[in-house]
Coordinates of N, CA, C and O in Angstrom, one line a residue:
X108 N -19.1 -43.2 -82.9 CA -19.4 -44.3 -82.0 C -20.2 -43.9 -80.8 O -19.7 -43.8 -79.7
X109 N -21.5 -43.6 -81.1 CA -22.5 -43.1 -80.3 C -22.5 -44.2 -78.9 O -22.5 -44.1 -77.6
X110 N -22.5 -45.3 -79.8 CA -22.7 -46.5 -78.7 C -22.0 -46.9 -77.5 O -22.5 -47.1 -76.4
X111 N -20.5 -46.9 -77.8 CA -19.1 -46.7 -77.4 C -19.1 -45.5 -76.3 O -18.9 -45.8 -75.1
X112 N -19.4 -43.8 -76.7 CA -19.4 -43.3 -75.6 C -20.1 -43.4 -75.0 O -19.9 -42.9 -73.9
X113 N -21.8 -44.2 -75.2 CA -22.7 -44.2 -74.1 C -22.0 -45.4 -72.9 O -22.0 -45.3 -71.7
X114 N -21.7 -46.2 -73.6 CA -21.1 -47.2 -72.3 C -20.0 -46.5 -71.8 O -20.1 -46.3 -70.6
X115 N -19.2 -46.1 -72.3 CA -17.8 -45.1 -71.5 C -19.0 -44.1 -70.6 O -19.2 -44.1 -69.4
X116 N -19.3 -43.7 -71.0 CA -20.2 -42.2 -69.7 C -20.8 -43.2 -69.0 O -20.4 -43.0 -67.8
X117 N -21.6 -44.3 -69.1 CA -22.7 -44.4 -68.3 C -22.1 -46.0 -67.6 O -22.6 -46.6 -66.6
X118 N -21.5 -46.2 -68.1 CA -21.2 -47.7 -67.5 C -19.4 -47.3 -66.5 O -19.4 -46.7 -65.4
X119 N -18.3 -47.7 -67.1 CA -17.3 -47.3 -66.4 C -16.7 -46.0 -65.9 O -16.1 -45.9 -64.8
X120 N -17.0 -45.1 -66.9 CA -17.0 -43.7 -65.9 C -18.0 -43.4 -65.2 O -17.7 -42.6 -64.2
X121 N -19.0 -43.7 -65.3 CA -20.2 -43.5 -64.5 C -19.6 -44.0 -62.8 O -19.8 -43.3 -61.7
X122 N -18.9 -45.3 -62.8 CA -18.9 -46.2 -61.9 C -17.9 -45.4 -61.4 O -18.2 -44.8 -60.3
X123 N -16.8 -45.2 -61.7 CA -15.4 -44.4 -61.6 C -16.1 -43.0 -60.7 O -15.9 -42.6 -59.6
X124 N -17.1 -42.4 -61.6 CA -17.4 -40.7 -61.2 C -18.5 -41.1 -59.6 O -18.6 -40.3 -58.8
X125 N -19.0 -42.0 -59.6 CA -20.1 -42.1 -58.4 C -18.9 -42.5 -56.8 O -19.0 -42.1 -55.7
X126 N -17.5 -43.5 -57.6 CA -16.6 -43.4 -56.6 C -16.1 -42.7 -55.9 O -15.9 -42.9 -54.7
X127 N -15.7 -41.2 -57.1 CA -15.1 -40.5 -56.4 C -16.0 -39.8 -55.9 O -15.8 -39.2 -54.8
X128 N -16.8 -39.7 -56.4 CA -18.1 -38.5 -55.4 C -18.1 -39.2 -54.0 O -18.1 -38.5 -53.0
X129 N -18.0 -40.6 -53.9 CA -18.4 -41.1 -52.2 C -16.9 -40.4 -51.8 O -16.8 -39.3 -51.3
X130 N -15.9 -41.1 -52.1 CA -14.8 -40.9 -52.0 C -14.7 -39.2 -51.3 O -14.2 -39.0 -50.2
X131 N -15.4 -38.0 -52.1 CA -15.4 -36.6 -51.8 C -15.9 -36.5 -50.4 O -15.5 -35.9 -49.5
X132 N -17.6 -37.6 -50.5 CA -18.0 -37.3 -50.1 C -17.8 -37.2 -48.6 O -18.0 -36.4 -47.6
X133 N -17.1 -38.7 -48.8 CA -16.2 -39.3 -47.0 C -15.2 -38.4 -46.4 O -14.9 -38.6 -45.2
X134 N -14.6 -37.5 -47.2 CA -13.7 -36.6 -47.1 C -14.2 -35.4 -46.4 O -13.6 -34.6 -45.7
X135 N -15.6 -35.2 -46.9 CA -15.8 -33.9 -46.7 C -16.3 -34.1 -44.9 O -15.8 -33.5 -44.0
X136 N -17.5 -35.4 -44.9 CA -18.0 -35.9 -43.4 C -16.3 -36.0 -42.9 O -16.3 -35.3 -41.9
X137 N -15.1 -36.4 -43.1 CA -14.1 -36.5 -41.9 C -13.7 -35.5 -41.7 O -13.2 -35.4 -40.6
X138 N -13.6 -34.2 -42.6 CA -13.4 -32.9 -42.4 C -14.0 -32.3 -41.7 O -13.7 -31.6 -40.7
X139 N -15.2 -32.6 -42.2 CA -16.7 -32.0 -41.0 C -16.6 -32.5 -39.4 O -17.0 -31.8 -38.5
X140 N -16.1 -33.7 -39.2 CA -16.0 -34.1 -38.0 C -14.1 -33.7 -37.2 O -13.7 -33.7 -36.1
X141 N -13.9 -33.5 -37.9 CA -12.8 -32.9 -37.4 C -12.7 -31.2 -36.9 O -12.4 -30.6 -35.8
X142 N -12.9 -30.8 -37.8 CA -13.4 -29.3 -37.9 C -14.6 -29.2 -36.5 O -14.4 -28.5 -35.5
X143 N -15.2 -29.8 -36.7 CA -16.3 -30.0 -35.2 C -15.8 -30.1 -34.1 O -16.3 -29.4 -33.2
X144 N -14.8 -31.0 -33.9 CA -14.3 -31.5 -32.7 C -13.4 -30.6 -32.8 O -13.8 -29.8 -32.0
X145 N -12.3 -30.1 -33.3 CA -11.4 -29.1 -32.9 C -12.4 -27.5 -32.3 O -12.2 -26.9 -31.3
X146 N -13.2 -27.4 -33.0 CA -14.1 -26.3 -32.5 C -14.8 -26.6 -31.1 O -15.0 -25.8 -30.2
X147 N -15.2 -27.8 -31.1 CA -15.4 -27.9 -29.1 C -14.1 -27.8 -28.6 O -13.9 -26.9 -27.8
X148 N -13.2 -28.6 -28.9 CA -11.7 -28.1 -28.4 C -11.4 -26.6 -28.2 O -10.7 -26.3 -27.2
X149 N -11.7 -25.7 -29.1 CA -11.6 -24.5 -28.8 C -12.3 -24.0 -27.9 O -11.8 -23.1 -27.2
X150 N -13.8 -24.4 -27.9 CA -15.1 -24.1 -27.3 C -14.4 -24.1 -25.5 O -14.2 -23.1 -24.7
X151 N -14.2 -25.3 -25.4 CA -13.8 -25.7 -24.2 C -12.9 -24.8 -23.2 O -13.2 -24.3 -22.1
X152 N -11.3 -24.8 -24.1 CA -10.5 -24.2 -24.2 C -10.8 -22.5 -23.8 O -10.3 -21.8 -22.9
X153 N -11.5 -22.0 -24.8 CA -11.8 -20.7 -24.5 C -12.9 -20.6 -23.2 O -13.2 -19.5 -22.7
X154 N -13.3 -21.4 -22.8 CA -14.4 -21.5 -21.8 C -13.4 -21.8 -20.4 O -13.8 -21.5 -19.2
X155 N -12.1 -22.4 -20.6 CA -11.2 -22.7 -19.4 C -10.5 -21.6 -19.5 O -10.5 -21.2 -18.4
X156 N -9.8 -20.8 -20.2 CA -9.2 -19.7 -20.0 C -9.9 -18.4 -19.7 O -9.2 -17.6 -19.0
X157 N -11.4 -18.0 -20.2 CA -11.9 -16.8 -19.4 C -12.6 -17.5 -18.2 O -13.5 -16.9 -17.8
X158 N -12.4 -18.2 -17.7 CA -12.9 -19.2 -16.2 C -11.2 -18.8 -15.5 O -11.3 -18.4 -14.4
X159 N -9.9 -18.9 -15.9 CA -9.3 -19.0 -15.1 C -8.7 -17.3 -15.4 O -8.0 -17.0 -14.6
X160 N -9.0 -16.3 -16.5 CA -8.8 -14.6 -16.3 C -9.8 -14.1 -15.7 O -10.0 -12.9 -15.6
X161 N -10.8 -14.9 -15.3 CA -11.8 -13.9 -14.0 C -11.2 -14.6 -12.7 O -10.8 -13.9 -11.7
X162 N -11.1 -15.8 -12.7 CA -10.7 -16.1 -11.6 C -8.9 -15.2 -11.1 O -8.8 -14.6 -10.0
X163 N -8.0 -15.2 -12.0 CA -7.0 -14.0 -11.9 C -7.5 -12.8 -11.5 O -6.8 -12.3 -10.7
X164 N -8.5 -12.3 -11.9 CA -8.4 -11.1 -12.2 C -9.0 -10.4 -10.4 O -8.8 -9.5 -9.6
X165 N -10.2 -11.8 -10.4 CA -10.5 -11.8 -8.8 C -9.3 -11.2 -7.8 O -9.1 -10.1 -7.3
X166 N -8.7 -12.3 -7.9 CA -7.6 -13.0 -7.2 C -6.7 -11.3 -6.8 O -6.6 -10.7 -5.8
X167 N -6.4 -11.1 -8.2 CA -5.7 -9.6 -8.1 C -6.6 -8.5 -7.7 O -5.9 -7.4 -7.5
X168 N -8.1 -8.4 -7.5 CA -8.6 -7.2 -7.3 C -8.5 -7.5 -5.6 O -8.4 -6.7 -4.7
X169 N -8.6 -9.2 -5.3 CA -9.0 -9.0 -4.1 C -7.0 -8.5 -3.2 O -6.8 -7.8 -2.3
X170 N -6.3 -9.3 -3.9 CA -4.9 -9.0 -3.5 C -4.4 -7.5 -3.5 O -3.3 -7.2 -3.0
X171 N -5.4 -6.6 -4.2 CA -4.8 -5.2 -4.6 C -5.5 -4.6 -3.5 O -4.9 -3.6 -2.9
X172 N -6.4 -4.9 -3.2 CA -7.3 -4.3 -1.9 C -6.8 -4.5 -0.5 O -7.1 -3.6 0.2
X173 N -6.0 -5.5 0.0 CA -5.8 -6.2 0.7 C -4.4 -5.0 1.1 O -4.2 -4.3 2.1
X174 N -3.4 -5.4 -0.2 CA -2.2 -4.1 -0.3 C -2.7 -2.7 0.2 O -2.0 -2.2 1.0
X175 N -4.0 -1.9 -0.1 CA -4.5 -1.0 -0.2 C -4.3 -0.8 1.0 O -3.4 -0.1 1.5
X176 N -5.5 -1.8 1.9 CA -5.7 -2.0 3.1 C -4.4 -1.7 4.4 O -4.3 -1.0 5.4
X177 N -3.5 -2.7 3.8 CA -2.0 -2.4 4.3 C -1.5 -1.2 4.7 O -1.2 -0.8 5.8
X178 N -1.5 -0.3 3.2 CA -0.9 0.6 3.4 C -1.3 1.7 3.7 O -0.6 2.7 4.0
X179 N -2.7 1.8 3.8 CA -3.6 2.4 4.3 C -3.4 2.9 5.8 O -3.6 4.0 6.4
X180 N -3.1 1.5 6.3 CA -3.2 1.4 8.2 C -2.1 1.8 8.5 O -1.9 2.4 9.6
X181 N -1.0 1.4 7.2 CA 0.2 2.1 7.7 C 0.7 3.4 7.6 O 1.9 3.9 7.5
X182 N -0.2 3.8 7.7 CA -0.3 5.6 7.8 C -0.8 6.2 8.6 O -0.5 7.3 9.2
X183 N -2.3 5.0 8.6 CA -3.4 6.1 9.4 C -2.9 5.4 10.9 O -3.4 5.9 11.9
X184 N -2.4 4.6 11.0 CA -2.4 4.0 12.8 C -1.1 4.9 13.4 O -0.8 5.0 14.5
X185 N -0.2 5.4 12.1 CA 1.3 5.8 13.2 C 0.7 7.9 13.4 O 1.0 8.8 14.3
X186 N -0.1 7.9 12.1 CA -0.7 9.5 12.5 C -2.0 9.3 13.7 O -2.3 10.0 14.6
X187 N -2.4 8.3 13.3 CA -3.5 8.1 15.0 C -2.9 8.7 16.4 O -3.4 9.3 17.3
X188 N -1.5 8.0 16.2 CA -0.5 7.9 17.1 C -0.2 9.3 17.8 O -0.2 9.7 18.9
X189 N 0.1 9.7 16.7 CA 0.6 10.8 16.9 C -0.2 11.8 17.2 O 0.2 12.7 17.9
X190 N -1.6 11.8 16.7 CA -2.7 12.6 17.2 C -3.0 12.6 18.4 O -3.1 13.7 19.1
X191 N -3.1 11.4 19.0 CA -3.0 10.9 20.4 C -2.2 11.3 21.3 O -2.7 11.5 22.4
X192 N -0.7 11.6 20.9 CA 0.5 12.3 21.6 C 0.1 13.4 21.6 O -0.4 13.8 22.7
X193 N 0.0 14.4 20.4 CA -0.2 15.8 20.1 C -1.2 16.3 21.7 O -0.9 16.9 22.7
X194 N -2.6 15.6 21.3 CA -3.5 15.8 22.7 C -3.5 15.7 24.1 O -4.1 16.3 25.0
X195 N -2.5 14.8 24.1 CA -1.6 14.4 25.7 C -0.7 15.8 25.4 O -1.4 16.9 25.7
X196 N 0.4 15.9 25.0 CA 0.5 17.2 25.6 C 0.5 18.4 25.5 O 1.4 19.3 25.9
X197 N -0.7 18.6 24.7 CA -1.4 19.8 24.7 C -2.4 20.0 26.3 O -2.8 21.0 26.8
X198 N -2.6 18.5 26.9 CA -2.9 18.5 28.1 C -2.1 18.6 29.5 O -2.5 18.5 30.7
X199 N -0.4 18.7 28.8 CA 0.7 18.6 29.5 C 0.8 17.3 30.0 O 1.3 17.2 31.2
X200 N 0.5 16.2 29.4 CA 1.3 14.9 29.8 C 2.0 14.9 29.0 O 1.8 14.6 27.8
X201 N 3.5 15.2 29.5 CA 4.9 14.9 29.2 C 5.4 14.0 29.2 O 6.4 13.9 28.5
X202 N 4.9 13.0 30.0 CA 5.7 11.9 30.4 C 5.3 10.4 29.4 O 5.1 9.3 29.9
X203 N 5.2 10.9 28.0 CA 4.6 9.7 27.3 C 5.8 9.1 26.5 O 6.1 10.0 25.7
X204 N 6.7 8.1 26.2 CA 7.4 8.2 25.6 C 7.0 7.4 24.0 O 6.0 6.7 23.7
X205 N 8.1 7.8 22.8 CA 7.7 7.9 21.7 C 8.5 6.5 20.9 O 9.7 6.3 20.6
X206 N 7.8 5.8 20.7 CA 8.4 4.9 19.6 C 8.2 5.0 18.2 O 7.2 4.9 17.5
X207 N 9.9 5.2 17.9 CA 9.9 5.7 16.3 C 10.3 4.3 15.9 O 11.3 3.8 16.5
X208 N 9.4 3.6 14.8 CA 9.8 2.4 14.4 C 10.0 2.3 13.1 O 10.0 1.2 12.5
X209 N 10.1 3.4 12.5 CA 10.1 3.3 11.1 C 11.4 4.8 10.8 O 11.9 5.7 11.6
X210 N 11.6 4.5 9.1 CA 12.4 6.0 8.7 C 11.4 6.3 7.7 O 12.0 7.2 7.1
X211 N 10.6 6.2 7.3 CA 9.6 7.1 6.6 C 8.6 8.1 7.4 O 8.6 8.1 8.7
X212 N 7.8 8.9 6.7 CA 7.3 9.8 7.1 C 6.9 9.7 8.3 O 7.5 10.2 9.3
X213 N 6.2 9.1 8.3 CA 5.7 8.9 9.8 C 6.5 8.4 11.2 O 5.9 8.5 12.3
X214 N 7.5 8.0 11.3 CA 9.1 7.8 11.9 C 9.4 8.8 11.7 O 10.0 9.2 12.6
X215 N 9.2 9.9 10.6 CA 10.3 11.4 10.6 C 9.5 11.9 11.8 O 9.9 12.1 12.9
X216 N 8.3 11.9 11.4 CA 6.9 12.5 12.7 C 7.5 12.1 14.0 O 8.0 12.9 14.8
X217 N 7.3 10.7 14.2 CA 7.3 10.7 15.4 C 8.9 11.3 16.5 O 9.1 11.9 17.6
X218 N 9.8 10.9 15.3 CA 10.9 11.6 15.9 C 10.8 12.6 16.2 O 11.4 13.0 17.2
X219 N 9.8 13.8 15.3 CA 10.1 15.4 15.4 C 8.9 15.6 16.7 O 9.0 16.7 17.3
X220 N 8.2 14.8 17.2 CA 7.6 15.0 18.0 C 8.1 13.9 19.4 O 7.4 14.1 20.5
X221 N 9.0 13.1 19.4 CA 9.9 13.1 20.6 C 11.1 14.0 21.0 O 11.5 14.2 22.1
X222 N 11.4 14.6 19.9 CA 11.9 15.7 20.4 C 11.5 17.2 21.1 O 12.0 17.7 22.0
X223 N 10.5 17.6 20.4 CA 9.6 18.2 20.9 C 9.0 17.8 22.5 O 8.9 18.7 23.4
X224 N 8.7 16.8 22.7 CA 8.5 16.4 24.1 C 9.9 16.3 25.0 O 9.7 16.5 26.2
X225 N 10.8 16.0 24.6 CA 11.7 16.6 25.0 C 12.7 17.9 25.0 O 13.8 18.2 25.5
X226 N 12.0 18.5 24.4 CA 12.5 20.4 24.8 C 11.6 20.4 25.6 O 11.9 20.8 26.7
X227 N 10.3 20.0 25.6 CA 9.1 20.8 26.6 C 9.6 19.9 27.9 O 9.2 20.5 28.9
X228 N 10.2 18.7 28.3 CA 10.0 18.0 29.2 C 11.7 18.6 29.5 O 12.1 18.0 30.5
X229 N 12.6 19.5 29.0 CA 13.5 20.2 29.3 C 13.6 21.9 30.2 O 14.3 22.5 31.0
X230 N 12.5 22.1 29.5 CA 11.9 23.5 29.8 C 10.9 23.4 31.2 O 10.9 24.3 32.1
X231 N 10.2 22.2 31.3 CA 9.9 22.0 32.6 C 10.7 21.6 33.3 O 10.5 22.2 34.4
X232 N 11.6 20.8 33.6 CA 12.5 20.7 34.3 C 13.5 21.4 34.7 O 14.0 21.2 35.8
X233 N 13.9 22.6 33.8 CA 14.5 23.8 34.5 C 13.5 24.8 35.0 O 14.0 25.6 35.9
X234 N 12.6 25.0 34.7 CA 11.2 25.5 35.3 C 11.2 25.3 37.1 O 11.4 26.2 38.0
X235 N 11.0 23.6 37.2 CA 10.9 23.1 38.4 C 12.4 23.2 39.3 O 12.6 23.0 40.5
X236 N 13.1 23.5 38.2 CA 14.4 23.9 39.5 C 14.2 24.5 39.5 O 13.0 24.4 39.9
X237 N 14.3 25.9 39.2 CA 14.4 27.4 39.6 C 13.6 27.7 40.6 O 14.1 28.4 41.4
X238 N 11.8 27.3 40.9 CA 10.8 26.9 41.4 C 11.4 26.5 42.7 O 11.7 27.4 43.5
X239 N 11.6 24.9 43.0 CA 12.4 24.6 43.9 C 13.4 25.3 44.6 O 13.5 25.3 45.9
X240 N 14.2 26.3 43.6 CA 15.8 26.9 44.6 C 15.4 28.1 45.4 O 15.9 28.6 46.4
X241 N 14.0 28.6 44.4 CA 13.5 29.6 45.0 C 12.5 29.8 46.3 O 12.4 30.8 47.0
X242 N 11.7 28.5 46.3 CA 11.4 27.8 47.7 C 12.5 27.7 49.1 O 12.3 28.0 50.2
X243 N 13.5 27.3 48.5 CA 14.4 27.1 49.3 C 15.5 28.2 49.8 O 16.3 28.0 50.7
X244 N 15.3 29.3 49.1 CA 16.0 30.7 49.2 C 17.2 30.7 48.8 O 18.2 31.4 49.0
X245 N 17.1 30.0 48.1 CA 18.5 29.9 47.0 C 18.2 30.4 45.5 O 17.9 29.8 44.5
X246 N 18.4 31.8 45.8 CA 17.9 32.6 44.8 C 18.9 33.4 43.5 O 18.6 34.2 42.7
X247 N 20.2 32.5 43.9 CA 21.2 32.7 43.4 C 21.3 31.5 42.0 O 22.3 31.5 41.3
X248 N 20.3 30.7 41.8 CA 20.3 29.5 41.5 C 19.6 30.3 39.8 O 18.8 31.2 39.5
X249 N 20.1 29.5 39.0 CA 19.9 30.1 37.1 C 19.8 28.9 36.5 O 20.5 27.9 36.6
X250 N 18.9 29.0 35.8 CA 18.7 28.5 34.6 C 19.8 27.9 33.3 O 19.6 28.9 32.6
X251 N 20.7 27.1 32.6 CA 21.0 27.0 31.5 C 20.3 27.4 30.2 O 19.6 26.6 29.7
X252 N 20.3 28.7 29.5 CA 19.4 28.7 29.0 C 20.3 28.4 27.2 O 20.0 28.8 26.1
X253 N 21.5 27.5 27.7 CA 22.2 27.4 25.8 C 21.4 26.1 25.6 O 21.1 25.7 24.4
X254 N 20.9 25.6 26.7 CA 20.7 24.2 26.3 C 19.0 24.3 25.9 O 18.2 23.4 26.1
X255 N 18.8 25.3 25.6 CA 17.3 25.4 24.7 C 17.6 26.4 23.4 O 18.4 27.3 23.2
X256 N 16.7 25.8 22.7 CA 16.4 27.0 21.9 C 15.2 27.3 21.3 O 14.1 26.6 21.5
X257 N 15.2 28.8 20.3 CA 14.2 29.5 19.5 C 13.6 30.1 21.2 O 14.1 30.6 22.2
X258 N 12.3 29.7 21.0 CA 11.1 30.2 22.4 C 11.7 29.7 23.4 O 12.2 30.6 24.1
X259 N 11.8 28.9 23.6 CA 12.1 28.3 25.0 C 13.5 28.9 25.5 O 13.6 29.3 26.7
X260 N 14.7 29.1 24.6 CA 15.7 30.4 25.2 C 15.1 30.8 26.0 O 14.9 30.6 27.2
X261 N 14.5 31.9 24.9 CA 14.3 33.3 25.1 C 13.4 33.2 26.6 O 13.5 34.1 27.5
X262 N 12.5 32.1 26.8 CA 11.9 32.3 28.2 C 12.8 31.8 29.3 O 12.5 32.2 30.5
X263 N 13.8 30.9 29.2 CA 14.4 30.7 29.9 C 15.3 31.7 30.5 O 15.6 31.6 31.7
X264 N 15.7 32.7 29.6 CA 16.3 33.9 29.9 C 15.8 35.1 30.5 O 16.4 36.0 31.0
X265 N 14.6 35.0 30.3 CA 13.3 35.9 30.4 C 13.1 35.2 32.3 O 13.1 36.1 33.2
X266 N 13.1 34.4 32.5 CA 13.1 34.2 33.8 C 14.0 34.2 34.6 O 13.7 34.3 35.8
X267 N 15.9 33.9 34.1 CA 17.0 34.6 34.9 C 16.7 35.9 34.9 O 16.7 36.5 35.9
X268 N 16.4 36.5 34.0 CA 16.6 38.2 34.1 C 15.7 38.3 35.1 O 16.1 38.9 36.1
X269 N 14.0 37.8 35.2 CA 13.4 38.0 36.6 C 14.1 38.3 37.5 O 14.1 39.3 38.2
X270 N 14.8 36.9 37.6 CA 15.4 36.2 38.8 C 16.6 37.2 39.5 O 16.8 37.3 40.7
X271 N 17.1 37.8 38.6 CA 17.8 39.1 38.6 C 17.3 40.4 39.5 O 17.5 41.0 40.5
X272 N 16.7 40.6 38.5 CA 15.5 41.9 38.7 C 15.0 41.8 40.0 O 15.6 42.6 40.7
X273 N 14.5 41.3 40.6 CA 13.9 40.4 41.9 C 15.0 40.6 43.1 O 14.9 41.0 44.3
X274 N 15.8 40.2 42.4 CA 17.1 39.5 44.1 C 18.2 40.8 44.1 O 18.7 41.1 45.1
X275 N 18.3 41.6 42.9 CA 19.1 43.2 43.1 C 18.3 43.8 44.1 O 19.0 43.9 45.1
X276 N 17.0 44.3 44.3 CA 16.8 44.8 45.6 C 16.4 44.4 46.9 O 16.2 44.9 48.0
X277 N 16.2 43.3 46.4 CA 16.1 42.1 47.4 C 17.3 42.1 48.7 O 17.3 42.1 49.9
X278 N 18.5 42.0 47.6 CA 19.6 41.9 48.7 C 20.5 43.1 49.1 O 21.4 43.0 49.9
X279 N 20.0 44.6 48.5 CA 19.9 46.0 48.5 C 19.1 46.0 50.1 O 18.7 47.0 50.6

């Protein structure tokens, strides 16, 4: 039945196969338009996230600099400090006093170097008495020399024994 399958192919399946092709075809355009639009969604998407990891990344280079900066000053302004002292009394200004405001390094510093200004601001001051008693002919007058130590002892003792040496034939 030649006849029979020509109308089956060409007439109702014909009509049936042209359906489903639009049918594919509508499928494929909503897929295509979906697929499109999720990809500017992405498009967008990835365009707002490397927009907001440069803007981070700013944010932290400029925040890391900033810390840098910090900690930087907080080293170099308390050894400034301290360079500043060192030169004062290397010029013999003793009379500077030391603010230790910290317990790190630089707080160990400044402590080791108020103390230091005070041995030396101890060593002159028994200096200037002895000076003094000996103006005054009170030549019987000595030094404490427990209340120093290392160098400054030894010279403190180094100038009773003068003071010694001196006043045995002195009063001979």
């Amino acid at each position: 039945d030649v006849e029979g399958l020509r109308t089956l192919l060409f007439g109702d399946y014909r009509k049936a196969q042209a359906d489903y092709m639009d049918a594919i075809k509508e499928l494929i355009e909503f897929q295509t338009e979906l697929a499109n639009g999720d990809g500017e969604e992405a498009g967008v998407l990835a365009s707002r996230t490397i927009t907001t990891l440069v803007i981070a990344a700013l944010g932290m280079f400029l925040l890391s600099m900033l810390l840098l900066w910090a900690i930087t000053r907080s080293i170099t302004k308390p050894i400034g400090e301290c360079i500043e002292l060192a030169d004062a009394v290397a010029k013999g200004e003793i009379d500077r006093d030391v603010k230790v405001d910290t317990e790190e390094e630089t707080g160990k510093l400044k402590a080791a170097m108020a103390r230091m200004i005070e041995a030396i601001r101890n060593m002159s001051a028994d200096a200037k008495k002895l000076s003094e008693a000996a103006v005054q002919g009170k030549l019987s007058t000595r030094a404490d020399a427990s209340k120093h130590q290392g160098e400054f002892r030894q010279i403190v003792q180094g100038v009773n024994s003068t003071l010694d040496a001196v006043i045995g034939p002195l009063n001979v």
